[in-house]
PDB file of C-alpha atoms in Angstrom:
ATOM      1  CA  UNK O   1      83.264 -90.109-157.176  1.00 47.00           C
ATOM      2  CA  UNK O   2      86.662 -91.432-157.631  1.00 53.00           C
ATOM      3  CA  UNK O   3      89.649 -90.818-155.103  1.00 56.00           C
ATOM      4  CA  UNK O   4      92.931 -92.784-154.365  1.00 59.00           C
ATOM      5  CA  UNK O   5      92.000 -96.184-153.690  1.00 59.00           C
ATOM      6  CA  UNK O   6      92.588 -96.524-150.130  1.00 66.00           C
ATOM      7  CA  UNK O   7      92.047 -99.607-147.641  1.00 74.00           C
ATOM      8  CA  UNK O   8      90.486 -98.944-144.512  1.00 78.00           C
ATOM      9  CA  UNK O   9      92.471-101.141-141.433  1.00 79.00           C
ATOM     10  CA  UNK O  10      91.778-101.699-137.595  1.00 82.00           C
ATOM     11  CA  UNK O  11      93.480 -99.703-134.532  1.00 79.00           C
ATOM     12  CA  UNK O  12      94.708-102.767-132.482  1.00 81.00           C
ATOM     13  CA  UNK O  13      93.900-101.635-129.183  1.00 78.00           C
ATOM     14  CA  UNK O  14      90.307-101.146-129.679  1.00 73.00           C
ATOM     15  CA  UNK O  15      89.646-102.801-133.338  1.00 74.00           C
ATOM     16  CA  UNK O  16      88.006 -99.176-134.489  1.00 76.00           C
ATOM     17  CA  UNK O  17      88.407 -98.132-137.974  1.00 80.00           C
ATOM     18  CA  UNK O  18      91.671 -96.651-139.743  1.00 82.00           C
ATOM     19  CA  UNK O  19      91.351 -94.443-142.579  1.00 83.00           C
ATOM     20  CA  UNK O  20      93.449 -93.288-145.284  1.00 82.00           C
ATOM     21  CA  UNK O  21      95.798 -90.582-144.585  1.00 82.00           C
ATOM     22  CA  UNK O  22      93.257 -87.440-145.377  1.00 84.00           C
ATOM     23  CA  UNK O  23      90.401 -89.221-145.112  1.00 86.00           C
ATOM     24  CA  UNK O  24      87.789 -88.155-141.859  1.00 88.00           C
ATOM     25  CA  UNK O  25      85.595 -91.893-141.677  1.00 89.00           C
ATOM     26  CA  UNK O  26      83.034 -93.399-139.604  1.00 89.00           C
ATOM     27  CA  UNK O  27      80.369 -96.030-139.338  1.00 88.00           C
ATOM     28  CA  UNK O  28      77.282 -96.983-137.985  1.00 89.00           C
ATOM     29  CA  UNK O  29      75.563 -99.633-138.183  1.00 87.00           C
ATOM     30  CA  UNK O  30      71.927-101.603-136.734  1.00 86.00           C
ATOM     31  CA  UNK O  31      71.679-105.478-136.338  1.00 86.00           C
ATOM     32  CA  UNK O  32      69.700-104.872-140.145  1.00 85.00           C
ATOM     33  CA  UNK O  33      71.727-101.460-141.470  1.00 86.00           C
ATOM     34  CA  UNK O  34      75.310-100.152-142.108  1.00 87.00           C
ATOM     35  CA  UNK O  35      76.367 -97.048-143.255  1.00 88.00           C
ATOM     36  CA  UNK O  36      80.066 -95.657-144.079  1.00 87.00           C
ATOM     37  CA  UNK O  37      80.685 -92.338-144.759  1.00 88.00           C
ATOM     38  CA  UNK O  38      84.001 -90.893-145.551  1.00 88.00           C
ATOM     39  CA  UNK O  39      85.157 -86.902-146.038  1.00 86.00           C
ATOM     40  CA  UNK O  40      87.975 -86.077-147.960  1.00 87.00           C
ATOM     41  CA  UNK O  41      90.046 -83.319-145.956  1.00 85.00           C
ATOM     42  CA  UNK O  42      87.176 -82.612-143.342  1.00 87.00           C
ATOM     43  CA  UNK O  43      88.801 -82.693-139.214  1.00 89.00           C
ATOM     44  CA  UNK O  44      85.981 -85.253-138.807  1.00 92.00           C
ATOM     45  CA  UNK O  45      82.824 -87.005-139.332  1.00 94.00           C
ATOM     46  CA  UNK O  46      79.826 -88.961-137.428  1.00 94.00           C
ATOM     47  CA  UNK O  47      76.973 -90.752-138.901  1.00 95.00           C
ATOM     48  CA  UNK O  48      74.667 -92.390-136.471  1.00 94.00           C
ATOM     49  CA  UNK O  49      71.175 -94.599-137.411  1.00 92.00           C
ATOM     50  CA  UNK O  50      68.935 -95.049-134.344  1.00 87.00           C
ATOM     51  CA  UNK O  51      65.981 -97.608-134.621  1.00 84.00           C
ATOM     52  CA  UNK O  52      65.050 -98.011-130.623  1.00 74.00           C
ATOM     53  CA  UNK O  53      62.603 -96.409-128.957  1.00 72.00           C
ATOM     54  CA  UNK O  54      63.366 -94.040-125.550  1.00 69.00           C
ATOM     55  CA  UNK O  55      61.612 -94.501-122.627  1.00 73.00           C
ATOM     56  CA  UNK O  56      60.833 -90.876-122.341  1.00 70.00           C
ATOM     57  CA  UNK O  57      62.462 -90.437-119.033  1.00 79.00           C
ATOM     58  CA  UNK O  58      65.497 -90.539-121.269  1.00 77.00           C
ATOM     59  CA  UNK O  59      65.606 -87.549-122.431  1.00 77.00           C
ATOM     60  CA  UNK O  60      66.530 -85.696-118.999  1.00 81.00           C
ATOM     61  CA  UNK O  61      70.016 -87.634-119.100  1.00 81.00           C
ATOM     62  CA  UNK O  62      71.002 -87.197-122.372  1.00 84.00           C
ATOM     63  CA  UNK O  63      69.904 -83.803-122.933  1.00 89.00           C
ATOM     64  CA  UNK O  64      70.004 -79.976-120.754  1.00 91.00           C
ATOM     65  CA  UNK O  65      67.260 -78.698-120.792  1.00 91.00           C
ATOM     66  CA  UNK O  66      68.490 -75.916-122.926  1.00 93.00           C
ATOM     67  CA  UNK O  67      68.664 -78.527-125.657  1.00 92.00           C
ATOM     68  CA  UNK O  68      65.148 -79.703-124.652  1.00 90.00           C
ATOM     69  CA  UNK O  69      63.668 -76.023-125.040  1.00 91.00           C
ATOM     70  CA  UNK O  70      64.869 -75.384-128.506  1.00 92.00           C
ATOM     71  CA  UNK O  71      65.644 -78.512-130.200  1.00 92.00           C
ATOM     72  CA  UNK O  72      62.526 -80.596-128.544  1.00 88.00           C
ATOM     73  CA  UNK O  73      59.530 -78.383-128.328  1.00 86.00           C
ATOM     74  CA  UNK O  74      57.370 -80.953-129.972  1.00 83.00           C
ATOM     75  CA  UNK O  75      57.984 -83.662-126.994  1.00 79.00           C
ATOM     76  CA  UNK O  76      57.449 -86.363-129.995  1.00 77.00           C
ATOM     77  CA  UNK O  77      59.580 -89.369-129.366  1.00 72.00           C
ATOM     78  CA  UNK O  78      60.208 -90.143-132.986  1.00 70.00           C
ATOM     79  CA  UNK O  79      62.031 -86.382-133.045  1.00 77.00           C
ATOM     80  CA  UNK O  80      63.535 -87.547-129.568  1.00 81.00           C
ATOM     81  CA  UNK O  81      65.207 -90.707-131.918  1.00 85.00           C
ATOM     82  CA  UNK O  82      66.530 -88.023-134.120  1.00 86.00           C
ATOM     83  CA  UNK O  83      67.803 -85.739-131.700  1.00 88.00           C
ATOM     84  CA  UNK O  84      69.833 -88.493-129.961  1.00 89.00           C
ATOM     85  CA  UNK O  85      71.306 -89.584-133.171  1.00 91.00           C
ATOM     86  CA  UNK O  86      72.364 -86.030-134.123  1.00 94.00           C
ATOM     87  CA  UNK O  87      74.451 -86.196-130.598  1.00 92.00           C
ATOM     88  CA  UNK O  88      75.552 -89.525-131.269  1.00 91.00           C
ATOM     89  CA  UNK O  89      76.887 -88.564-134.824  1.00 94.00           C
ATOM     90  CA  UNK O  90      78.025 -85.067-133.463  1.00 94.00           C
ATOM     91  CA  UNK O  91      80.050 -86.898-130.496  1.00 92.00           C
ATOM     92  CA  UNK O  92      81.610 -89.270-133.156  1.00 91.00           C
ATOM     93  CA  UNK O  93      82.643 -86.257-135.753  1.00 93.00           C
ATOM     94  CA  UNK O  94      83.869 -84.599-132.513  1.00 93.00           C
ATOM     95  CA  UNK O  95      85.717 -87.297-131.231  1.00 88.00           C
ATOM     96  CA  UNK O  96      87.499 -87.762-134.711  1.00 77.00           C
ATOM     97  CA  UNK O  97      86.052 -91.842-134.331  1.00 65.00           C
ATOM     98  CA  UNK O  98      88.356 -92.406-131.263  1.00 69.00           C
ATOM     99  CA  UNK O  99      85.237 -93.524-129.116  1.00 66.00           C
ATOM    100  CA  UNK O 100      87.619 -93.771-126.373  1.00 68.00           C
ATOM    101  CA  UNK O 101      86.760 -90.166-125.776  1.00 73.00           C
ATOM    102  CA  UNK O 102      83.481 -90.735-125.011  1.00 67.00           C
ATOM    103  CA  UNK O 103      85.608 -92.202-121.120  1.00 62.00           C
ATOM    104  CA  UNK O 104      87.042 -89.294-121.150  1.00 70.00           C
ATOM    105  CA  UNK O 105      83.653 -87.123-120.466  1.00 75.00           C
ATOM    106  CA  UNK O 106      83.463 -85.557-124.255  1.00 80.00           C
ATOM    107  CA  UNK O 107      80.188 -87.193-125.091  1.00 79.00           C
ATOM    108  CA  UNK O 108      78.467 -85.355-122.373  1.00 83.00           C
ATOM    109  CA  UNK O 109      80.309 -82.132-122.803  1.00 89.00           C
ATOM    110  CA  UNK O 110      78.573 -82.613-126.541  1.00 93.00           C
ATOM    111  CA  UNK O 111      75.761 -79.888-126.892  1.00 94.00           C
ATOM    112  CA  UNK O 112      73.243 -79.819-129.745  1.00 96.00           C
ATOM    113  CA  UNK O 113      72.338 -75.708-131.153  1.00 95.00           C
ATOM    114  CA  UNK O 114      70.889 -74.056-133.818  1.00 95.00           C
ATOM    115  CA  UNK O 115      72.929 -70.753-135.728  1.00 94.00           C
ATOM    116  CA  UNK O 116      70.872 -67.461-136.226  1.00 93.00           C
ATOM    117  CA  UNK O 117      70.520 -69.234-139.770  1.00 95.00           C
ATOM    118  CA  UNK O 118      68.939 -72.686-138.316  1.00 94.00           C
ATOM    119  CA  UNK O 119      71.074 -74.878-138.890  1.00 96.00           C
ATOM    120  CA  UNK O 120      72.290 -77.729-136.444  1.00 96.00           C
ATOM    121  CA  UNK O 121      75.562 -78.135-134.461  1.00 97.00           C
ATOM    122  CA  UNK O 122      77.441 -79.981-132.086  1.00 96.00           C
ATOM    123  CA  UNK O 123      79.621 -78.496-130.202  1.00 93.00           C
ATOM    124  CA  UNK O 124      82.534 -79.704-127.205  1.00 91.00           C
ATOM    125  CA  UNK O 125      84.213 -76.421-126.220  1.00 88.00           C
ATOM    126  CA  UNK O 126      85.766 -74.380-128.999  1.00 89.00           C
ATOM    127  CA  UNK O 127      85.177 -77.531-131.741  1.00 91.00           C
ATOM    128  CA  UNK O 128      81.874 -77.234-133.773  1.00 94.00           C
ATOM    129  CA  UNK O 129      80.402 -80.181-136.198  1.00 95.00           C
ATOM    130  CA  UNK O 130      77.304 -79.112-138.817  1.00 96.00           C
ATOM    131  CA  UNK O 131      74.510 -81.778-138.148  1.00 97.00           C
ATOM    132  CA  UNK O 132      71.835 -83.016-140.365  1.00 95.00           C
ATOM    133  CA  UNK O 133      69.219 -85.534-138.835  1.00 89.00           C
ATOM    134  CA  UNK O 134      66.195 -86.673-139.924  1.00 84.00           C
ATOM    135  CA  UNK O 135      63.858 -89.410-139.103  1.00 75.00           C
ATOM    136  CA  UNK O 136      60.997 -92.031-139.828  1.00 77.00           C
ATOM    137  CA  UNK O 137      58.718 -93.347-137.767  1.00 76.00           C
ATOM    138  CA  UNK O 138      60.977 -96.262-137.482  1.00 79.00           C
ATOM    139  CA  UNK O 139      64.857 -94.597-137.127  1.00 83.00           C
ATOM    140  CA  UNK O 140      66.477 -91.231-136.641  1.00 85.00           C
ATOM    141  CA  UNK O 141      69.784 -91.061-138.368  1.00 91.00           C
ATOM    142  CA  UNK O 142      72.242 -87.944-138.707  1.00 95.00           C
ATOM    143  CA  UNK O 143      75.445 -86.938-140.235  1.00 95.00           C
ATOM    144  CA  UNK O 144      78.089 -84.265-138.600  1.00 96.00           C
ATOM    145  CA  UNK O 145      80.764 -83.067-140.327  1.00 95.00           C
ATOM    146  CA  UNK O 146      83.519 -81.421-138.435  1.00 93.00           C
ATOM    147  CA  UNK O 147      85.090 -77.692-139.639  1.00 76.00           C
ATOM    148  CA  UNK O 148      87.347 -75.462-138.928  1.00 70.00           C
ATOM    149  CA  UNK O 149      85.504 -72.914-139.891  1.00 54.00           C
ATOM    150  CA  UNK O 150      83.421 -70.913-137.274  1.00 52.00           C
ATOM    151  CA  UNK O 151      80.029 -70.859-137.391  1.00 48.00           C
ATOM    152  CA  UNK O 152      77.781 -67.940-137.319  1.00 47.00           C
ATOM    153  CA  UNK O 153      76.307 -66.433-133.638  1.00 47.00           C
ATOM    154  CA  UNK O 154      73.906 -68.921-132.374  1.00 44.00           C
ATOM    155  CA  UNK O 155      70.569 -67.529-131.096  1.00 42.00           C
ATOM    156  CA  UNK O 156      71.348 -68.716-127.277  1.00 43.00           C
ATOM    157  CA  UNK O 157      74.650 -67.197-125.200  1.00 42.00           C
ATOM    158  CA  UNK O 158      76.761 -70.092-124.663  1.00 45.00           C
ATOM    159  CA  UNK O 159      76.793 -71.136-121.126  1.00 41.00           C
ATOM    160  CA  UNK O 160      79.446 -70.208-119.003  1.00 37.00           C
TER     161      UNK O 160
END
């Protein structure tokens, strides 16, 4: 790689991270794992490692059922750990790491779809984040990367 060194500070009211000037940034992190990731010139970025287990009652509050149709056919809960980290790191990109938003009702305005092409993305009204999860039997983990670009149809209508 190689950039402009940069340091990363704190926000004071809420001690979250402060990137460099240009610089979309976020972290996750387990009581064993951390990960950083940082895009240069993207309008954000979420990473998110899940090792819990769901009760599987879970899965009716933190997804529609729209969500559950296409993205959860299987009814695995190791995919259900993957799906909820693809949220999670779609609400952070989303969110642009001010977690504060999450108060505000964004987090559950986030909604997980696939493109005509398959790929993943979150999306919170007009803003879209490309999501890539995968998982172990032991953690999901996804990254989401925020454009500005728009992406292609999806395969469901958006709901009203």
């Amino acid at each position: 790689g190689g950039g402009p060194a940069g340091q990363v500070g704190r926000r004071r009211s809420d001690n979250a991270p402060l990137f460099p000037a240009g610089y979309a940034g976020t972290i996750t992190h387990t009581p064993r794992f951390a990960i950083a990731a940082v895009a240069p010139g993207a309008a954000g970025i979420g990473v998110d490692l899940e090792p819990r287990r769901f009760d599987p009652a879970l899965h009716r509050f933190l997804f529609t059922d729209e969500e559950r149709e296409q993205l959860w056919p299987d009814r695995e809960l190791e995919s259900l750990r993957g799906l909820y980290a693809a949220k999670e790191a779609g609400f952070k990109a989303l969110s642009g790491g001010d977690c504060r938003a999450a108060h505000g009702g964004l987090y559950f305005r986030v909604r997980l779809e696939r493109d005509g092409g398959g790929r993943l993305w979150a999306r919170a009204g007009e803003a879209r984040a490309l999501v890539h999860c995968a998982g172990t039997p032991t953690f999901g983990f996804a990254v989401a990367v925020r454009t500005t670009d728009r992406p292609a149809a999806t395969r469901h209508p958006r709901p009203s």
